[in-house]
Coordinates of C-alpha atoms and ligand atoms in Angstrom, one line a residue:
X1 CA 59.2 87.8 -85.1
X2 CA 56.9 89.1 -87.8
X3 CA 57.6 91.9 -90.3
X4 CA 55.4 93.8 -92.8
X5 CA 57.3 95.3 -95.7
X6 CA 54.8 97.8 -96.8
X7 CA 54.1 99.4 -100.1
X8 CA 57.4 98.9 -102.0
X9 CA 58.0 98.2 -105.7
X10 CA 58.5 94.5 -105.4
X11 CA 60.7 93.0 -108.2
X12 CA 61.2 89.3 -108.4
X13 CA 62.8 89.0 -111.8
X14 CA 60.8 87.0 -114.4
X15 CA 58.0 86.6 -111.7
X16 CA 56.6 89.9 -110.5
X17 CA 57.2 93.6 -110.7
X18 CA 54.8 96.0 -109.0
X19 CA 53.6 97.6 -105.8
X20 CA 53.1 94.9 -103.1
X21 CA 53.3 94.1 -99.4
X22 CA 55.4 91.3 -98.1
X23 CA 54.6 89.6 -94.8
X24 CA 57.4 87.8 -93.0
X25 CA 56.8 85.2 -90.3
X26 CA 59.3 83.0 -88.5
X27 CA 62.1 83.9 -90.9
X28 CA 60.2 83.1 -94.0
X29 CA 58.0 84.9 -96.5
X30 CA 54.5 84.2 -95.4
X31 CA 52.7 86.1 -98.2
X32 CA 53.1 88.6 -101.0
X33 CA 50.0 90.6 -101.8
X34 CA 49.2 93.6 -103.9
X35 CA 49.8 96.9 -102.0
X36 CA 47.0 98.7 -100.3
X37 CA 44.9 95.7 -99.1
X38 CA 45.8 96.3 -95.4
X39 CA 46.9 93.9 -92.8
X40 CA 46.5 90.3 -93.6
X41 CA 43.8 88.7 -91.4
X42 CA 45.4 87.2 -88.3
X43 CA 48.7 89.1 -88.8
X44 CA 49.8 90.5 -85.4
X45 CA 49.3 94.2 -84.9
X46 CA 52.7 94.5 -83.3
X47 CA 54.7 93.2 -86.3
X48 CA 57.7 95.3 -87.3
X49 CA 56.6 97.6 -90.2
X50 CA 59.1 98.6 -92.8
X51 CA 57.9 101.5 -94.9
X52 CA 59.1 100.6 -98.4
X53 CA 57.4 103.4 -100.3
X54 CA 60.0 104.7 -102.8
X55 CA 62.1 101.6 -102.3
X56 CA 62.8 98.7 -104.6
X57 CA 62.3 95.3 -102.9
X58 CA 64.3 92.5 -104.4
X59 CA 65.4 89.0 -103.5
X60 CA 68.4 89.1 -101.2
X61 CA 71.6 89.6 -103.3
X62 CA 74.0 86.7 -103.6
X63 CA 77.7 87.1 -104.2
X64 CA 79.2 83.9 -105.3
X65 CA 82.8 84.9 -105.2
X66 CA 84.3 86.5 -102.1
X67 CA 87.4 86.1 -100.0
X68 CA 86.7 86.3 -96.2
X69 CA 90.3 85.6 -95.2
X70 CA 89.3 83.7 -92.1
X71 CA 90.9 81.4 -90.9
X72 CA 94.4 82.5 -91.1
X73 CA 94.6 86.1 -92.4
X74 CA 92.4 87.9 -90.0
X75 CA 94.4 91.1 -90.3
X76 CA 92.9 91.5 -93.8
X77 CA 89.3 90.5 -93.1
X78 CA 87.3 88.3 -90.8
X79 CA 84.0 86.5 -91.2
X80 CA 82.5 89.3 -89.1
X81 CA 83.9 92.3 -91.0
X82 CA 83.3 90.6 -94.3
X83 CA 79.7 89.7 -93.7
X84 CA 79.0 93.1 -92.3
X85 CA 80.4 94.6 -95.5
X86 CA 78.2 92.1 -97.4
X87 CA 75.1 93.3 -95.5
X88 CA 75.9 96.9 -96.1
X89 CA 76.2 96.1 -99.8
X90 CA 72.8 94.5 -99.9
X91 CA 74.1 90.9 -100.0
X92 CA 72.2 88.4 -97.9
X93 CA 74.5 85.5 -98.9
X94 CA 78.1 85.1 -100.0
X95 CA 80.3 82.2 -101.2
X96 CA 83.8 82.3 -99.7
X97 CA 86.8 81.0 -101.6
X98 CA 89.0 78.3 -100.1
X99 CA 92.4 80.0 -100.2
X100 CA 92.5 80.6 -96.4
X101 CA 95.1 79.3 -94.0
X102 CA 94.6 76.4 -93.6
X103 CA 93.1 75.9 -97.0
X104 CA 89.4 75.0 -97.0
X105 CA 89.9 71.5 -98.4
X106 CA 88.2 69.7 -95.4
X107 CA 85.0 69.3 -93.5
X108 CA 86.5 71.0 -90.4
X109 CA 87.3 74.3 -92.1
X110 CA 83.9 74.3 -93.9
X111 CA 82.1 73.7 -90.7
X112 CA 84.1 76.3 -88.8
X113 CA 83.1 79.0 -91.4
X114 CA 79.4 78.1 -91.4
X115 CA 79.3 78.0 -87.6
X116 CA 81.0 81.4 -87.2
X117 CA 78.8 83.0 -89.9
X118 CA 75.7 81.5 -88.3
X119 CA 76.7 82.8 -84.8
X120 CA 77.2 86.3 -86.2
X121 CA 74.1 86.3 -88.4
X122 CA 74.9 89.2 -90.8
X123 CA 74.8 87.1 -94.0
X124 CA 74.6 83.5 -95.0
X125 CA 78.0 82.1 -95.9
X126 CA 78.2 79.3 -98.3
X127 CA 81.8 78.0 -98.4
X128 CA 83.5 76.9 -101.6
X129 CA 86.0 74.1 -100.9
X130 CA 89.2 73.3 -102.7
X131 CA 89.3 71.2 -105.9
X132 CA 92.7 69.9 -104.9
X133 CA 94.2 69.2 -101.5
X134 CA 96.1 72.3 -100.3
X135 CA 95.3 74.0 -103.7
X136 CA 98.4 72.1 -104.8
X137 CA 96.9 70.8 -108.1
X138 CA 97.9 67.2 -107.4
X139 CA 95.2 65.2 -105.6
X140 CA 91.4 65.9 -105.5
X141 CA 89.9 67.0 -102.2
X142 CA 87.0 64.9 -100.7
X143 CA 84.1 66.6 -102.5
X144 CA 81.6 64.4 -100.7
X145 CA 82.8 65.4 -97.3
X146 CA 82.9 69.1 -98.3
X147 CA 79.3 68.9 -99.6
X148 CA 78.1 67.1 -96.5
X149 CA 79.7 69.8 -94.3
X150 CA 77.9 72.5 -96.3
X151 CA 80.1 73.5 -99.1
X152 CA 78.2 74.6 -102.3
X153 CA 81.1 74.4 -104.7
X154 CA 84.7 73.6 -105.3
X155 CA 87.4 75.8 -106.8
X156 CA 91.2 76.2 -106.7
X157 CA 90.5 80.0 -107.1
X158 CA 93.8 81.9 -107.5
X159 CA 95.6 78.6 -108.3
X160 CA 94.1 77.4 -111.5
X161 CA 93.9 73.6 -112.0
X162 CA 96.7 73.4 -114.6
X163 CA 96.4 69.6 -115.1
X164 CA 93.6 68.9 -117.6
X165 CA 93.3 65.3 -116.4
X166 CA 92.8 66.5 -112.8
X167 CA 90.1 68.9 -114.0
X168 CA 88.4 66.2 -115.9
X169 CA 88.4 64.0 -112.8
X170 CA 87.1 66.9 -110.7
X171 CA 84.2 67.3 -113.1
X172 CA 83.4 63.6 -113.1
X173 CA 83.6 63.4 -109.3
X174 CA 81.5 66.6 -108.9
X175 CA 78.7 65.3 -111.2
X176 CA 78.0 62.4 -108.9
X177 CA 77.9 64.6 -105.8
X178 CA 76.0 67.5 -107.3
X179 CA 78.5 70.2 -106.3
X180 CA 79.3 73.2 -108.5
X181 CA 82.8 73.4 -110.0
X182 CA 84.1 77.0 -110.3
X183 CA 87.1 77.6 -112.5
X184 CA 89.6 80.4 -112.2
X185 CA 90.8 80.3 -115.8
X186 CA 94.5 81.3 -116.1
X187 CA 97.2 79.6 -118.1
X188 CA 100.2 80.4 -115.8
X189 CA 102.8 79.9 -118.5
X190 CA 101.3 83.0 -120.3
X191 CA 100.4 84.9 -117.1
X192 CA 103.8 86.0 -115.9
X193 CA 103.0 89.7 -116.1
X194 CA 101.4 92.0 -113.6
X195 CA 98.8 93.9 -115.7
X196 CA 97.0 93.6 -119.1
X197 CA 99.3 93.2 -122.0
X198 CA 98.7 96.2 -124.2
X199 CA 99.6 99.9 -124.8
X200 CA 99.4 100.8 -121.1
X201 CA 101.8 98.0 -120.0
X202 CA 104.2 99.1 -122.8
X203 CA 104.0 102.7 -121.7
X204 CA 104.6 101.8 -118.1
X205 CA 107.3 99.2 -118.8
X206 CA 105.4 96.5 -117.0
X207 CA 105.2 92.9 -118.1
X208 CA 101.8 92.1 -119.5
X209 CA 99.2 89.3 -119.3
X210 CA 97.5 88.6 -122.7
X211 CA 93.8 87.9 -123.0
X212 CA 94.8 84.4 -124.2
X213 CA 96.1 83.5 -120.7
X214 CA 92.4 83.5 -119.7
X215 CA 90.5 82.4 -122.8
X216 CA 92.7 79.3 -123.4
X217 CA 91.6 77.8 -120.1
X218 CA 88.0 78.9 -120.6
X219 CA 88.0 77.0 -123.9
X220 CA 89.7 74.0 -122.2
X221 CA 87.1 73.9 -119.4
X222 CA 84.2 74.2 -121.9
X223 CA 85.7 71.2 -123.7
X224 CA 86.0 69.3 -120.5
X225 CA 82.4 70.2 -119.5
X226 CA 81.2 68.8 -122.8
X227 CA 83.4 65.7 -122.4
X228 CA 82.1 64.9 -118.9
X229 CA 78.6 66.2 -119.3
X230 CA 79.1 68.2 -116.1
X231 CA 78.3 71.9 -115.6
X232 CA 81.3 74.2 -115.1
X233 CA 81.2 77.8 -113.8
X234 CA 83.8 80.3 -115.2
X235 CA 84.9 82.8 -112.5
X236 CA 85.5 86.5 -113.1
X237 CA 85.4 86.7 -116.9
X238 CA 87.5 89.7 -118.1
X239 CA 88.1 89.2 -121.9
X240 CA 86.2 89.5 -125.1
X241 CA 87.5 86.1 -126.2
X242 CA 86.2 84.4 -123.0
X243 CA 82.7 86.0 -123.6
X244 CA 82.7 84.7 -127.2
X245 CA 83.7 81.2 -126.2
X246 CA 81.1 81.0 -123.5
X247 CA 78.4 82.4 -125.8
X248 CA 79.2 79.8 -128.4
X249 CA 79.3 77.0 -125.8
X250 CA 75.8 77.9 -124.6
X251 CA 74.5 77.9 -128.1
X252 CA 75.9 74.4 -128.5
X253 CA 74.1 73.3 -125.4
X254 CA 77.1 72.9 -123.1
X255 CA 76.3 73.4 -119.4
X256 CA 78.6 76.4 -118.8
X257 CA 77.8 79.4 -116.6
X258 CA 79.9 82.5 -115.9
X259 CA 80.3 85.5 -113.7
X260 CA 82.1 88.8 -114.1
X261 CA 83.0 91.4 -111.5
X262 CA 82.0 95.1 -111.4
X263 CA 85.5 96.3 -112.1
X264 CA 85.6 94.5 -115.4
X265 CA 82.5 96.3 -116.6
X266 CA 83.5 99.7 -115.1
X267 CA 87.3 100.1 -115.5
X268 CA 90.0 99.4 -118.1
X269 CA 93.7 99.0 -117.9
X270 CA 93.9 102.8 -118.2
X271 CA 93.1 102.8 -114.4
X272 CA 96.6 101.5 -113.8
X273 CA 98.1 104.6 -115.4
X274 CA 100.2 105.9 -112.5
X275 CA 101.2 102.4 -111.2
X276 CA 98.0 102.5 -109.2
X277 CA 98.1 99.3 -107.1
X278 CA 94.4 99.6 -106.3
X279 CA 93.8 98.8 -110.0
X280 CA 95.9 95.6 -109.8
X281 CA 94.0 92.4 -109.8
X282 CA 94.0 88.9 -111.4
X283 CA 92.7 88.7 -114.0
X284 CA 93.8 92.2 -114.8
X285 CA 91.7 95.1 -116.0
X286 CA 91.5 94.9 -119.8
X287 CA 90.8 97.2 -122.7
X288 CA 87.7 99.1 -123.6
X289 CA 86.8 96.4 -126.2
X290 CA 86.9 93.8 -123.5
X291 CA 84.8 96.0 -121.2
X292 CA 82.2 96.4 -123.9
X293 CA 82.2 92.7 -124.5
X294 CA 81.6 91.9 -120.8
X295 CA 78.7 94.3 -120.8
X296 CA 77.3 92.7 -123.9
X297 CA 77.7 89.3 -122.3
X298 CA 75.7 90.4 -119.3
X299 CA 73.0 92.0 -121.6
X300 CA 72.5 88.8 -123.6
X301 CA 72.7 86.4 -120.8
X302 CA 76.1 84.9 -121.8
X303 CA 77.4 86.0 -118.4
X304 CA 74.9 84.8 -115.7
X305 CA 76.2 86.5 -112.6
X306 CA 77.8 89.6 -111.2
X307 CA 80.2 88.6 -108.4
X308 CA 82.6 90.9 -106.6
X309 CA 85.8 88.8 -106.1
X310 CA 86.0 90.8 -102.9
X311 CA 89.7 90.5 -102.0
X312 CA 90.6 92.4 -98.9
X313 CA 94.3 93.2 -98.2
X314 CA 96.2 95.0 -95.6
X315 CA 97.5 98.5 -96.4
X316 CA 101.1 97.3 -96.6
X317 CA 100.1 94.5 -99.1
X318 CA 99.3 97.3 -101.6
X319 CA 101.8 100.0 -100.7
X320 CA 104.5 98.4 -102.7
X321 CA 106.1 98.6 -106.2
X322 CA 103.5 97.6 -108.7
X323 CA 104.9 94.2 -109.5
X324 CA 105.3 93.4 -105.7
X325 CA 101.8 94.5 -104.7
X326 CA 99.0 92.0 -103.9
X327 CA 96.3 91.3 -106.5
X328 CA 92.7 92.2 -105.8
X329 CA 90.2 94.8 -104.6
X330 CA 87.3 94.9 -102.1
X331 CA 83.9 95.0 -103.7
X332 CA 81.0 94.1 -101.5
X333 CA 80.1 97.7 -100.6
X334 CA 80.2 99.1 -104.1
X335 CA 78.9 96.3 -106.4
X336 CA 75.3 97.2 -106.4
X337 CA 76.0 100.9 -107.0
X338 CA 78.4 100.0 -109.9
X339 CA 75.8 97.6 -111.3
X340 CA 73.1 100.3 -111.2
X341 CA 75.3 102.5 -113.3
X342 CA 74.8 100.0 -116.2
X343 CA 71.0 100.3 -115.6
X344 CA 71.1 104.1 -115.5
X345 CA 73.1 104.0 -118.8
X346 CA 70.4 101.9 -120.4
X347 CA 72.8 98.9 -120.9
X348 CA 70.9 96.5 -118.6
X349 CA 67.4 96.4 -117.4
X350 CA 66.8 96.5 -113.6
X351 CA 65.5 93.0 -113.8
X352 CA 68.6 91.8 -115.6
X353 CA 70.9 93.3 -113.0
X354 CA 68.9 92.0 -110.1
X355 CA 68.8 88.5 -111.7
X356 CA 72.6 88.6 -112.2
X357 CA 73.1 89.6 -108.5
X358 CA 70.5 87.2 -106.9
X359 CA 68.6 84.5 -108.6
X360 CA 71.2 83.5 -111.2
X361 CA 74.0 82.9 -108.8
X362 CA 71.6 81.2 -106.3
X363 CA 70.5 78.8 -109.1
X364 CA 74.1 78.0 -109.9
X365 CA 74.9 77.1 -106.3
X366 CA 71.5 75.4 -105.9
X367 CA 70.1 77.7 -103.1
X368 CA 66.6 79.1 -102.9
X369 CA 66.1 82.7 -103.9
X370 CA 63.0 84.7 -104.6
X371 CA 60.1 86.6 -103.2
X372 CA 57.7 83.8 -102.9
X373 CA 55.8 82.5 -99.9
X374 CA 57.6 79.7 -98.1
X375 CA 61.1 80.8 -99.0
X376 CA 63.6 82.2 -96.5
X377 CA 63.0 85.9 -95.9
X378 CA 66.3 87.1 -97.4
X379 CA 65.3 90.4 -98.9
X380 CA 67.2 93.6 -100.0
X381 CA 65.5 97.0 -100.1
X382 CA 67.2 99.4 -102.5
X383 CA 66.9 103.2 -102.6
X384 CA 67.4 103.8 -106.3
X385 CA 67.6 107.6 -105.9
X386 CA 70.0 107.8 -103.0
X387 CA 73.1 109.8 -104.0
X388 CA 76.2 109.4 -101.9
X389 CA 80.0 109.5 -102.0
X390 CA 81.7 106.2 -101.2
X391 CA 84.5 106.5 -98.7
X392 CA 86.3 103.2 -98.1
X393 CA 87.4 104.4 -94.7
X394 CA 83.8 104.5 -93.6
X395 CA 83.1 100.9 -94.8
X396 CA 82.5 97.8 -92.8
X397 CA 85.3 95.8 -94.5
X398 CA 88.6 95.8 -92.6
X399 CA 90.3 96.6 -95.9
X400 CA 90.5 99.8 -97.9
X401 CA 91.9 98.5 -101.2
X402 CA 89.5 99.9 -103.8
X403 CA 89.9 102.0 -106.9
X404 CA 86.4 103.5 -106.2
X405 CA 87.3 105.5 -103.1
X406 CA 85.6 108.9 -103.4
X407 CA 83.3 107.9 -106.3
X408 CA 79.9 109.4 -106.4
X409 CA 77.1 106.9 -106.8
X410 CA 73.3 106.8 -107.2
X411 CA 71.4 103.9 -105.7
X412 CA 72.3 101.7 -102.7
X413 CA 71.0 99.2 -100.3
X414 CA 68.6 100.8 -97.7
X415 CA 67.8 97.7 -95.7
X416 CA 69.2 94.2 -95.8
X417 CA 67.1 91.4 -94.3
X418 CA 68.4 87.9 -93.6
X419 CA 66.0 85.2 -92.4
X420 CA 63.5 87.9 -91.4
X421 CA 66.0 89.9 -89.4
X422 CA 67.1 93.4 -90.3
X423 CA 70.9 93.2 -90.5
X424 CA 71.6 96.5 -92.2
X425 CA 69.9 99.9 -92.2
X426 CA 71.7 102.6 -94.1
X427 CA 70.3 105.3 -91.9
X428 CA 70.9 103.6 -88.6
X429 CA 74.3 101.9 -88.3
X430 CA 74.1 101.3 -84.6
X431 CA 72.0 98.8 -82.7
X432 CA 71.9 96.1 -85.4
Ligands
LIG501 ZN1 90.2 84.0 -109.1

């Protein structure tokens, strides 16, 4: 199957930005050439042509933090619905967290996820295995087996590794194997509340979670990264203090990388104001000062990646008293539009946003990403001027738990291409 992506603005951050044609052959990028030179010699006349005039053509977006819920919680999401949501959001690859049932602490669960995602074909799925058996924080999982089966990282996401010695051993073990260690930083002893500790929690009478609950463990893991000489990746950064600690660590030459999620650069704890459970997540939405610090961290490269922490839940998981409701929101279908708001506001360049949503996360999980001949043809075409209202009920995710329902956006994925196959077309939802 051949494809000619014709006349778009091709943006491969730090490599190329300009009008160009991309030829795809056998699932890979065969050639990128300046626009207007016509068909490459020998390229078949019956190739599928995608008219990319007025579209931005970028490396396929990579979300390094999602929850696909399968196996075990298929009423919330499945690999099928989650990867279709990914494709609709412009993502060609996602990393799925191990807090499934059973927990992904073994080769067999990792292989099942990869096999199922491969059969469906909507997005590449790179599993993240557990750091500890059963996420119990006692005994390390078999990182070597997980890596052999296809896992790209290990994390006890949602269940922070409380024992500093176990985290040290995890980093030492991971270094030999070359697998990414992703840390959900949360000091549980400080995190007994249900939202950010501040004026809003006081007003609502809800127990709060201070910023220090996150930054204490960020600082610990930076120290352990330095001690072991092993890279560590900090998940979903939400606080000013975490950004400052990561910035200082990078200056000191410590191999730390970090991600944040769109809700942390878009919303604050004010979004909880009417006990809104769709604004409940872990870590919680913070203050305006923290939101600004997260944006500054993205702008100066302290925060490498934007990841969604896509966390689907059933309706009944959220229709509860605030303290009883589940944590987390879906994010695959809104992340790109929320990121483009930062570009429109002049806070990030387009190249910075696209890097944070494609090449940077790909580099952290050691997967190829870019618009260069020979690489897999994972490509996202974006209509920067498309205006639309997001309705969660029309989304591909099985879940509806989002604070962005009804928001008006500018800019979205027009086509998503995985391995040379069109898996999403925003103007033709059938037949794909
Ligand atoms: Zn987490």
